[in-house]
PDB file of C-alpha atoms in Angstrom:
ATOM      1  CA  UNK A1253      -9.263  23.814  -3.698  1.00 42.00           C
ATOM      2  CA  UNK A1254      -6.903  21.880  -1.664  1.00 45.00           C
ATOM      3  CA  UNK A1255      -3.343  22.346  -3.371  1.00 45.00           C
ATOM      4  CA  UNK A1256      -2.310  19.333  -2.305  1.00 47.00           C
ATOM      5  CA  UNK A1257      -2.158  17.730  -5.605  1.00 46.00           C
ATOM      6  CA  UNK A1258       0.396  19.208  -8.228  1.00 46.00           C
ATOM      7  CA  UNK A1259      -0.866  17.957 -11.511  1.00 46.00           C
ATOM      8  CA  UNK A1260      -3.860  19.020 -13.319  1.00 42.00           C
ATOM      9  CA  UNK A1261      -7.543  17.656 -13.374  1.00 43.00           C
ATOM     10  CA  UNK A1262      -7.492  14.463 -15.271  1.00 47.00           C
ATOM     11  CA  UNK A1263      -8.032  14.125 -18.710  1.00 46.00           C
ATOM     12  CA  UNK A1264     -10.337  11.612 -20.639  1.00 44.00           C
ATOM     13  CA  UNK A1265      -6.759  10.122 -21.691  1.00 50.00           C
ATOM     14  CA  UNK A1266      -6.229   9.326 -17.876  1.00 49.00           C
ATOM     15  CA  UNK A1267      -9.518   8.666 -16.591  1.00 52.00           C
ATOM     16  CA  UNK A1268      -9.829   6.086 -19.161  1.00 58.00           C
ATOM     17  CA  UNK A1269      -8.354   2.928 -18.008  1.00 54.00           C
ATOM     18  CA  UNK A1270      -8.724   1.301 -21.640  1.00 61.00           C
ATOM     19  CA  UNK A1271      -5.504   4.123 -22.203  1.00 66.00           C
ATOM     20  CA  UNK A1272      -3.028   2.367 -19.656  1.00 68.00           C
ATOM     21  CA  UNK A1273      -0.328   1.001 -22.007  1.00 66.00           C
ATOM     22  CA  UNK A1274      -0.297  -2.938 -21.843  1.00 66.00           C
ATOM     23  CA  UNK A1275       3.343  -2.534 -20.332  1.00 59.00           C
ATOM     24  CA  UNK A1276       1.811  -1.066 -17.356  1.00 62.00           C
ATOM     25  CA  UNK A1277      -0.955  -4.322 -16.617  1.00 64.00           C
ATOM     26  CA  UNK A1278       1.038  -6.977 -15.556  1.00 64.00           C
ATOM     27  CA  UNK A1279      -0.821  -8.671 -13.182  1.00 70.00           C
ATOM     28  CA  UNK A1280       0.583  -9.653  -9.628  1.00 69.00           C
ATOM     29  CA  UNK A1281      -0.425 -13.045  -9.412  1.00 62.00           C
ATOM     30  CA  UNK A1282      -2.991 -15.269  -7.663  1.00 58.00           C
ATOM     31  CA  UNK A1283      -4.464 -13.697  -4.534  1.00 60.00           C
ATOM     32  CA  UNK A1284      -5.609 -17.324  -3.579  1.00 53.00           C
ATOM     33  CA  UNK A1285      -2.817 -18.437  -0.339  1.00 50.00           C
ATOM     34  CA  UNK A1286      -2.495 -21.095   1.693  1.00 51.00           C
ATOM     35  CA  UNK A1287      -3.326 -21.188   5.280  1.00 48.00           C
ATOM     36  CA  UNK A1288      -0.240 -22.089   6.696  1.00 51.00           C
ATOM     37  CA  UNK A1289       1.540 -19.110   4.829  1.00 50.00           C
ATOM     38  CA  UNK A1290       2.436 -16.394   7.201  1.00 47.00           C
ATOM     39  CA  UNK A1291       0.459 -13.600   7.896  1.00 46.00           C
ATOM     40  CA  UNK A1292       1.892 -11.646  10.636  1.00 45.00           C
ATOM     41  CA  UNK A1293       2.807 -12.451  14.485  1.00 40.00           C
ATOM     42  CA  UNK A1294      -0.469 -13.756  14.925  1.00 39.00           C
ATOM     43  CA  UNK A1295       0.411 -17.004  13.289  1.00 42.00           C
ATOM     44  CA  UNK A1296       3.431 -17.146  15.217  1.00 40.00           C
ATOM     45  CA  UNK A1297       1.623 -17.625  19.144  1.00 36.00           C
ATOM     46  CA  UNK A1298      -0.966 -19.891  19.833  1.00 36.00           C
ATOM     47  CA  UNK A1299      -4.418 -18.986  19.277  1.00 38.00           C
ATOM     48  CA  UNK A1300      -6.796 -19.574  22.644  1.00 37.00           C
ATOM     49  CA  UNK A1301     -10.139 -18.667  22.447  1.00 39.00           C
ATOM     50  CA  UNK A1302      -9.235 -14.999  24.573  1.00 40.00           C
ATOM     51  CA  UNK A1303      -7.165 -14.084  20.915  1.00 50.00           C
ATOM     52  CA  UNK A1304     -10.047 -13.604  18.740  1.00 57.00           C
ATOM     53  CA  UNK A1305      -8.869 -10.432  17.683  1.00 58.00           C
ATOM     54  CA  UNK A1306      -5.226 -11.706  17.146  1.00 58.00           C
ATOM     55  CA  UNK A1307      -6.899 -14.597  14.722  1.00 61.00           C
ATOM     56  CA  UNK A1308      -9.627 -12.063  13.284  1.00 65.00           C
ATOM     57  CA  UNK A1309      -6.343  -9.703  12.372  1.00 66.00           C
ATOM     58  CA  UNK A1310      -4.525 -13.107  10.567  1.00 70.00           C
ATOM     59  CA  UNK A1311      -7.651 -13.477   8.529  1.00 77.00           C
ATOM     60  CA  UNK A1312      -7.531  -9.918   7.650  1.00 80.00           C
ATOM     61  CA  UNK A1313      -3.777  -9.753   7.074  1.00 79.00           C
ATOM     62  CA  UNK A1314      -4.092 -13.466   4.610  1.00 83.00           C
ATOM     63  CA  UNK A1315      -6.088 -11.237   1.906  1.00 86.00           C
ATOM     64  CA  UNK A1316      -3.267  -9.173   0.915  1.00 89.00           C
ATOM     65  CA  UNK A1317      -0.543 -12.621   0.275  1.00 87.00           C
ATOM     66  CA  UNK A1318      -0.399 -13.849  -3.258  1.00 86.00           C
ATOM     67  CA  UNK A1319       0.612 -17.507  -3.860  1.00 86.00           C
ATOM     68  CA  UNK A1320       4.090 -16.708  -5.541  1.00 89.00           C
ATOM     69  CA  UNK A1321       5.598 -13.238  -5.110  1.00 91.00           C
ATOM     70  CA  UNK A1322       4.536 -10.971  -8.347  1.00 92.00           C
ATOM     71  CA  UNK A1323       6.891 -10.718 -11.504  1.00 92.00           C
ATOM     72  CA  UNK A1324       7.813  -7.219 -10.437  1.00 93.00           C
ATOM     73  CA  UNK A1325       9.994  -5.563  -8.265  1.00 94.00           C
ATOM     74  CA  UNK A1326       8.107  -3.101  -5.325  1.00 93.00           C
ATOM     75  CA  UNK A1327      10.508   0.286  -6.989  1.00 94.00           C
ATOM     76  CA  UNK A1328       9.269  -0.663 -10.605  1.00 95.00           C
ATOM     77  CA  UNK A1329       5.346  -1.140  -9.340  1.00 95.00           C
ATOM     78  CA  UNK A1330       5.803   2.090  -7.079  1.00 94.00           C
ATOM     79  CA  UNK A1331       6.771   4.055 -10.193  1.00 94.00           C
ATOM     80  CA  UNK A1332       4.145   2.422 -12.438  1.00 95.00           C
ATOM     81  CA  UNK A1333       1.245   3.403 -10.104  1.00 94.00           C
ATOM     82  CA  UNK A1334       2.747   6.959  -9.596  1.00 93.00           C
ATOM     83  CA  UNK A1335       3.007   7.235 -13.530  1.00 94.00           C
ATOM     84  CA  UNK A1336      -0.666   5.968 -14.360  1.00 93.00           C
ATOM     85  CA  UNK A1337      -2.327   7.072 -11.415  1.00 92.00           C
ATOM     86  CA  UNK A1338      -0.149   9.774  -9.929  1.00 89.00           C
ATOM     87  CA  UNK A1339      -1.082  11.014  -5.972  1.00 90.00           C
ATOM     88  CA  UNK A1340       0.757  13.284  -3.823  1.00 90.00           C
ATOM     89  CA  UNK A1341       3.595  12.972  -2.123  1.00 88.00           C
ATOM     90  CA  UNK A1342       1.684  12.710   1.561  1.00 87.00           C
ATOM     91  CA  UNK A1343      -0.427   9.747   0.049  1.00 90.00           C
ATOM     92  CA  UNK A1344       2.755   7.945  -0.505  1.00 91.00           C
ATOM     93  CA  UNK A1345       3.752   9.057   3.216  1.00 90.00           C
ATOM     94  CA  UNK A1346       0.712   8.213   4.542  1.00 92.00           C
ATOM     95  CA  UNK A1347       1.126   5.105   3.538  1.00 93.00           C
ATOM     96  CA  UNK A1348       4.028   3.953   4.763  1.00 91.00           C
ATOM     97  CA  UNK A1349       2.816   5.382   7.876  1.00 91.00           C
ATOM     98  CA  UNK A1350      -0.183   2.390   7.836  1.00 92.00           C
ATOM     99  CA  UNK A1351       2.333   0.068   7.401  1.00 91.00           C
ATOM    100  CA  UNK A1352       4.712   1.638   9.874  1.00 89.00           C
ATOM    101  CA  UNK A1353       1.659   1.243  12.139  1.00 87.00           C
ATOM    102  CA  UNK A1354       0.943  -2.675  11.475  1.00 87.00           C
ATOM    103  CA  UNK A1355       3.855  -4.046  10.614  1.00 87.00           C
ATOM    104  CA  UNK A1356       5.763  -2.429  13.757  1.00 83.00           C
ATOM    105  CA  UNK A1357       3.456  -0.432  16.318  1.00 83.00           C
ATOM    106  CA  UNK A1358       0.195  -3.153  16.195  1.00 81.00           C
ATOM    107  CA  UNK A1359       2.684  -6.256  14.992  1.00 84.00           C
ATOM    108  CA  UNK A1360      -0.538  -7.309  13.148  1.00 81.00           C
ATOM    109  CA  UNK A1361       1.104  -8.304  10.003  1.00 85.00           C
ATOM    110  CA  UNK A1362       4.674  -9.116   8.502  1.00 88.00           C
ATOM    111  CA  UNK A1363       5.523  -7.729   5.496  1.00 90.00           C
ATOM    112  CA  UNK A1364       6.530  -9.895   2.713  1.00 92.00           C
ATOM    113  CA  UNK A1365       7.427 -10.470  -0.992  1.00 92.00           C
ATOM    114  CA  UNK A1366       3.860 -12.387  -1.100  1.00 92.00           C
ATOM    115  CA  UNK A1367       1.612  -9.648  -0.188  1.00 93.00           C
ATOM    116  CA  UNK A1368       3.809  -6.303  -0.278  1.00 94.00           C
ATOM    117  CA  UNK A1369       2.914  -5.193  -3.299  1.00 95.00           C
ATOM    118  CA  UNK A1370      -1.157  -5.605  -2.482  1.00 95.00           C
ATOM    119  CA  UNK A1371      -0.561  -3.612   0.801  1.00 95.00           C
ATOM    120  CA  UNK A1372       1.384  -0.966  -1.560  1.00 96.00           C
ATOM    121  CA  UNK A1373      -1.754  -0.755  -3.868  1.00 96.00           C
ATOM    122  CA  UNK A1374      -4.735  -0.908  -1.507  1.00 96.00           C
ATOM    123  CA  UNK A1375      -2.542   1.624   1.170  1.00 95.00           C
ATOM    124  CA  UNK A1376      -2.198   4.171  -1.548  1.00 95.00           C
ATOM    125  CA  UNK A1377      -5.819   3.988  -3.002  1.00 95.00           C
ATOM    126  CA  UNK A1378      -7.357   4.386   0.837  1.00 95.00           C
ATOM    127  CA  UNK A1379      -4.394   7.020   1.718  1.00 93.00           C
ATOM    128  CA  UNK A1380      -5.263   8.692  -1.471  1.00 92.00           C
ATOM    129  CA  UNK A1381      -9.202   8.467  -0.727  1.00 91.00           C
ATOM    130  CA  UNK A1382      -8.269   9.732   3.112  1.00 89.00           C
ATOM    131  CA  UNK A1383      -6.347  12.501   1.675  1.00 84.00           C
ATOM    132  CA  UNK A1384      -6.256  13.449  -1.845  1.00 85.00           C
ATOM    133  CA  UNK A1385      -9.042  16.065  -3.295  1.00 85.00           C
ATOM    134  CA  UNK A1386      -8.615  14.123  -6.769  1.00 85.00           C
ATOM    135  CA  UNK A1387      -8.090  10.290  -7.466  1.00 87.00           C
ATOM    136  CA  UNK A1388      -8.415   8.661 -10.390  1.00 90.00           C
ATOM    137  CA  UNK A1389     -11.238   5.809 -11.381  1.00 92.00           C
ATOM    138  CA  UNK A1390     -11.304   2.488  -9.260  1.00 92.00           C
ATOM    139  CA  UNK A1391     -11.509   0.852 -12.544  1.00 94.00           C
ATOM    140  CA  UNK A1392      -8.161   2.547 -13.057  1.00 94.00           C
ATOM    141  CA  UNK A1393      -6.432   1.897 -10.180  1.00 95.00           C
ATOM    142  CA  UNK A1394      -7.616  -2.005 -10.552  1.00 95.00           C
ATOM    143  CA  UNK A1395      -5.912  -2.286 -14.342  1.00 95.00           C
ATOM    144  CA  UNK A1396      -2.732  -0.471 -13.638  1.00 95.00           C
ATOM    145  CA  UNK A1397      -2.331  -2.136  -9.983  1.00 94.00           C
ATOM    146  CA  UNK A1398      -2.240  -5.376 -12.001  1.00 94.00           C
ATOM    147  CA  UNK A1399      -5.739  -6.681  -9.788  1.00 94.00           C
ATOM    148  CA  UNK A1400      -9.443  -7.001 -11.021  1.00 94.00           C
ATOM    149  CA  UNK A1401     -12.089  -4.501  -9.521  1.00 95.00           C
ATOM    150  CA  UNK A1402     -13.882  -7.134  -6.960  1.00 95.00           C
ATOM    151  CA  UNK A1403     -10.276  -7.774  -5.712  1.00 94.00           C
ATOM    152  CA  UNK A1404      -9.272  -4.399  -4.761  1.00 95.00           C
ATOM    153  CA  UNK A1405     -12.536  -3.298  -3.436  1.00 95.00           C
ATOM    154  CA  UNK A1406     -11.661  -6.266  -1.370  1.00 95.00           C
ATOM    155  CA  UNK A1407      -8.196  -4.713  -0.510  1.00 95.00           C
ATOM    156  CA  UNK A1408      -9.529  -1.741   0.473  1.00 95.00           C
ATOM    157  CA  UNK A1409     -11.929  -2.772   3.091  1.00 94.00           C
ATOM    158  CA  UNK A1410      -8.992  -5.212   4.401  1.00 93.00           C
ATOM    159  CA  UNK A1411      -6.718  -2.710   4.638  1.00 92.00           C
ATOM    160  CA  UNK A1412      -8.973  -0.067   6.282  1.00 92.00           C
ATOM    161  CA  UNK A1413      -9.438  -2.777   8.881  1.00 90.00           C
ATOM    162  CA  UNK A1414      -5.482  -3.418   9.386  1.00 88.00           C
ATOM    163  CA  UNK A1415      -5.065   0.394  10.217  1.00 87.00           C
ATOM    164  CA  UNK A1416      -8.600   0.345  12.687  1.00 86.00           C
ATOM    165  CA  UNK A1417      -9.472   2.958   9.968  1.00 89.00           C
ATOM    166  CA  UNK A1418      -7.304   5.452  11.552  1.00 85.00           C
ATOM    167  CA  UNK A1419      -6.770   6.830   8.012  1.00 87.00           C
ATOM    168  CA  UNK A1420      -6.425  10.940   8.484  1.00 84.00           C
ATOM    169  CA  UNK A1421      -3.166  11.994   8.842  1.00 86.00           C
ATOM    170  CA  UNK A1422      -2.206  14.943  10.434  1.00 87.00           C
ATOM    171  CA  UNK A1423       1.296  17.227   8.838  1.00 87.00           C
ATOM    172  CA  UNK A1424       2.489  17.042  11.865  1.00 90.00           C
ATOM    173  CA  UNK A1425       2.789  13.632  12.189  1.00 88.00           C
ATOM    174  CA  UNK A1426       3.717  12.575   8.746  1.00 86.00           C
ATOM    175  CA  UNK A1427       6.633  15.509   9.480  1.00 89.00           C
ATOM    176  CA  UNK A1428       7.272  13.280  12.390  1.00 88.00           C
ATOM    177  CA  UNK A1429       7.667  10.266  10.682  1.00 83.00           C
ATOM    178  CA  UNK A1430       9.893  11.572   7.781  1.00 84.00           C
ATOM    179  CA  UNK A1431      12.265  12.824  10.602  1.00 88.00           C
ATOM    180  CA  UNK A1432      13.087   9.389  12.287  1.00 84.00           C
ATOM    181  CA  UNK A1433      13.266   7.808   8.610  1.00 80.00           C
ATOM    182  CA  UNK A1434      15.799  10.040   8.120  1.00 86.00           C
ATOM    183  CA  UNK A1435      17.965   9.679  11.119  1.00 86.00           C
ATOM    184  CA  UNK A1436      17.539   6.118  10.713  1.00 82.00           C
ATOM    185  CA  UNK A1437      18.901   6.443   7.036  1.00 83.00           C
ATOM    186  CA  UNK A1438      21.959   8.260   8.785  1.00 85.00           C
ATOM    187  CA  UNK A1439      22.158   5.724  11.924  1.00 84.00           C
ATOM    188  CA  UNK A1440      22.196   3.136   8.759  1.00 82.00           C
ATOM    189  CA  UNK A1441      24.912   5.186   6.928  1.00 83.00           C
ATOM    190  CA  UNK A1442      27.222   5.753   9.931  1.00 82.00           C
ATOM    191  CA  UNK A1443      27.232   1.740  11.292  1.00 77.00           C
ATOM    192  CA  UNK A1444      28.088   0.920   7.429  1.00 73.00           C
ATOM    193  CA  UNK A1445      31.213   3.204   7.515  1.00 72.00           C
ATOM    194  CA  UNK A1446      32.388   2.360  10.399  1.00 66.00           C
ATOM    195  CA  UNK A1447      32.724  -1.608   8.848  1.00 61.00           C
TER     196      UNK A1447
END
């Protein structure tokens, strides 16, 4: 058994999604967007018949955007789908590794207050899928992540498509990435004492 994960096999109590408190459904709003909302840098050149791929990855990217941005804030959702539906720590790095990937390597998306909070959900399901032993019920993940079934099956499959379903992640590289975060965090620290 992988020891990846740190807590115990799920009870009944958490496989249940009818035992996720009501403070922990709050939906996250409409998925429904409209076209001209942005999507990534896609939407920001001109599409010519030779940038299929750039206007297939818009399409993709639109899914995750949410007409108003959801009634709670990205730390208080993080927390709320750690405490209901808790993964390891390299599921959470994993995922920002994705985004890392299409928001700054593949500039496929942008990342904003309309659709972070779907990327967040449907990035830790497939990084938990990818590389978790356990995970908890889809019906689960749907009710706490504040999104019906259909809709983050949905998610999934978009996302898996943003990353070119490069999904395993190696130690090495999720070492990697924690080390530039970091010096970044101190790059960050040092220009803001030096104001």
């Amino acid at each position: 058994m992988d020891k990846r994960r740190s807590q115990p096999p799920p009870s009944r109590e958490l496989t249940d999604p009818e035992s996720v408190p009501e403070r922990a459904r709050t939906p996250i709003g409409s998925p429904e967007t409209k076209p001209e909302m942005p999507s990534g840098i896609a939407d920001k050149i001109s599409l010519s018949p030779s940038s299929s791929a750039a206007s297939q990855n818009s399409a993709v990217a639109r899914k995750f955007n949410s007409r108003n941005p959801p009634p709670i804030s990205i730390y208080e959702y993080l927390c709320r789908l750690y405490k209901y539906c808790a993964m390891s720590t390299g599921a959470f790095l994993a995922t920002c590794l994705y985004l890392y990937r299409a928001a700054i390597v593949q500039e496929s998306l942008a990342l904003t207050t309309h659709n972070i909070h779907r990327l967040l959900l449907a990035g830790l399901r497939v990084a938990g899928k990818a590389n978790d032993d356990l995970n908890y019920p889809h019906k689960r993940w749907a009710t706490v992540g504040g999104v019906t079934e259909s809709e983050l099956a949905k998610l999934e499959i978009a996302f898996c498509y943003i990353t070119d379903f490069e999904l395993r992640v190696t130690a090495e590289t999720l070492t990697h990435h924690v080390n530039l975060a970091r010096n970044m965090i101190e790059k960050m620290r040092c220009s803001s004492d030096h104001r």
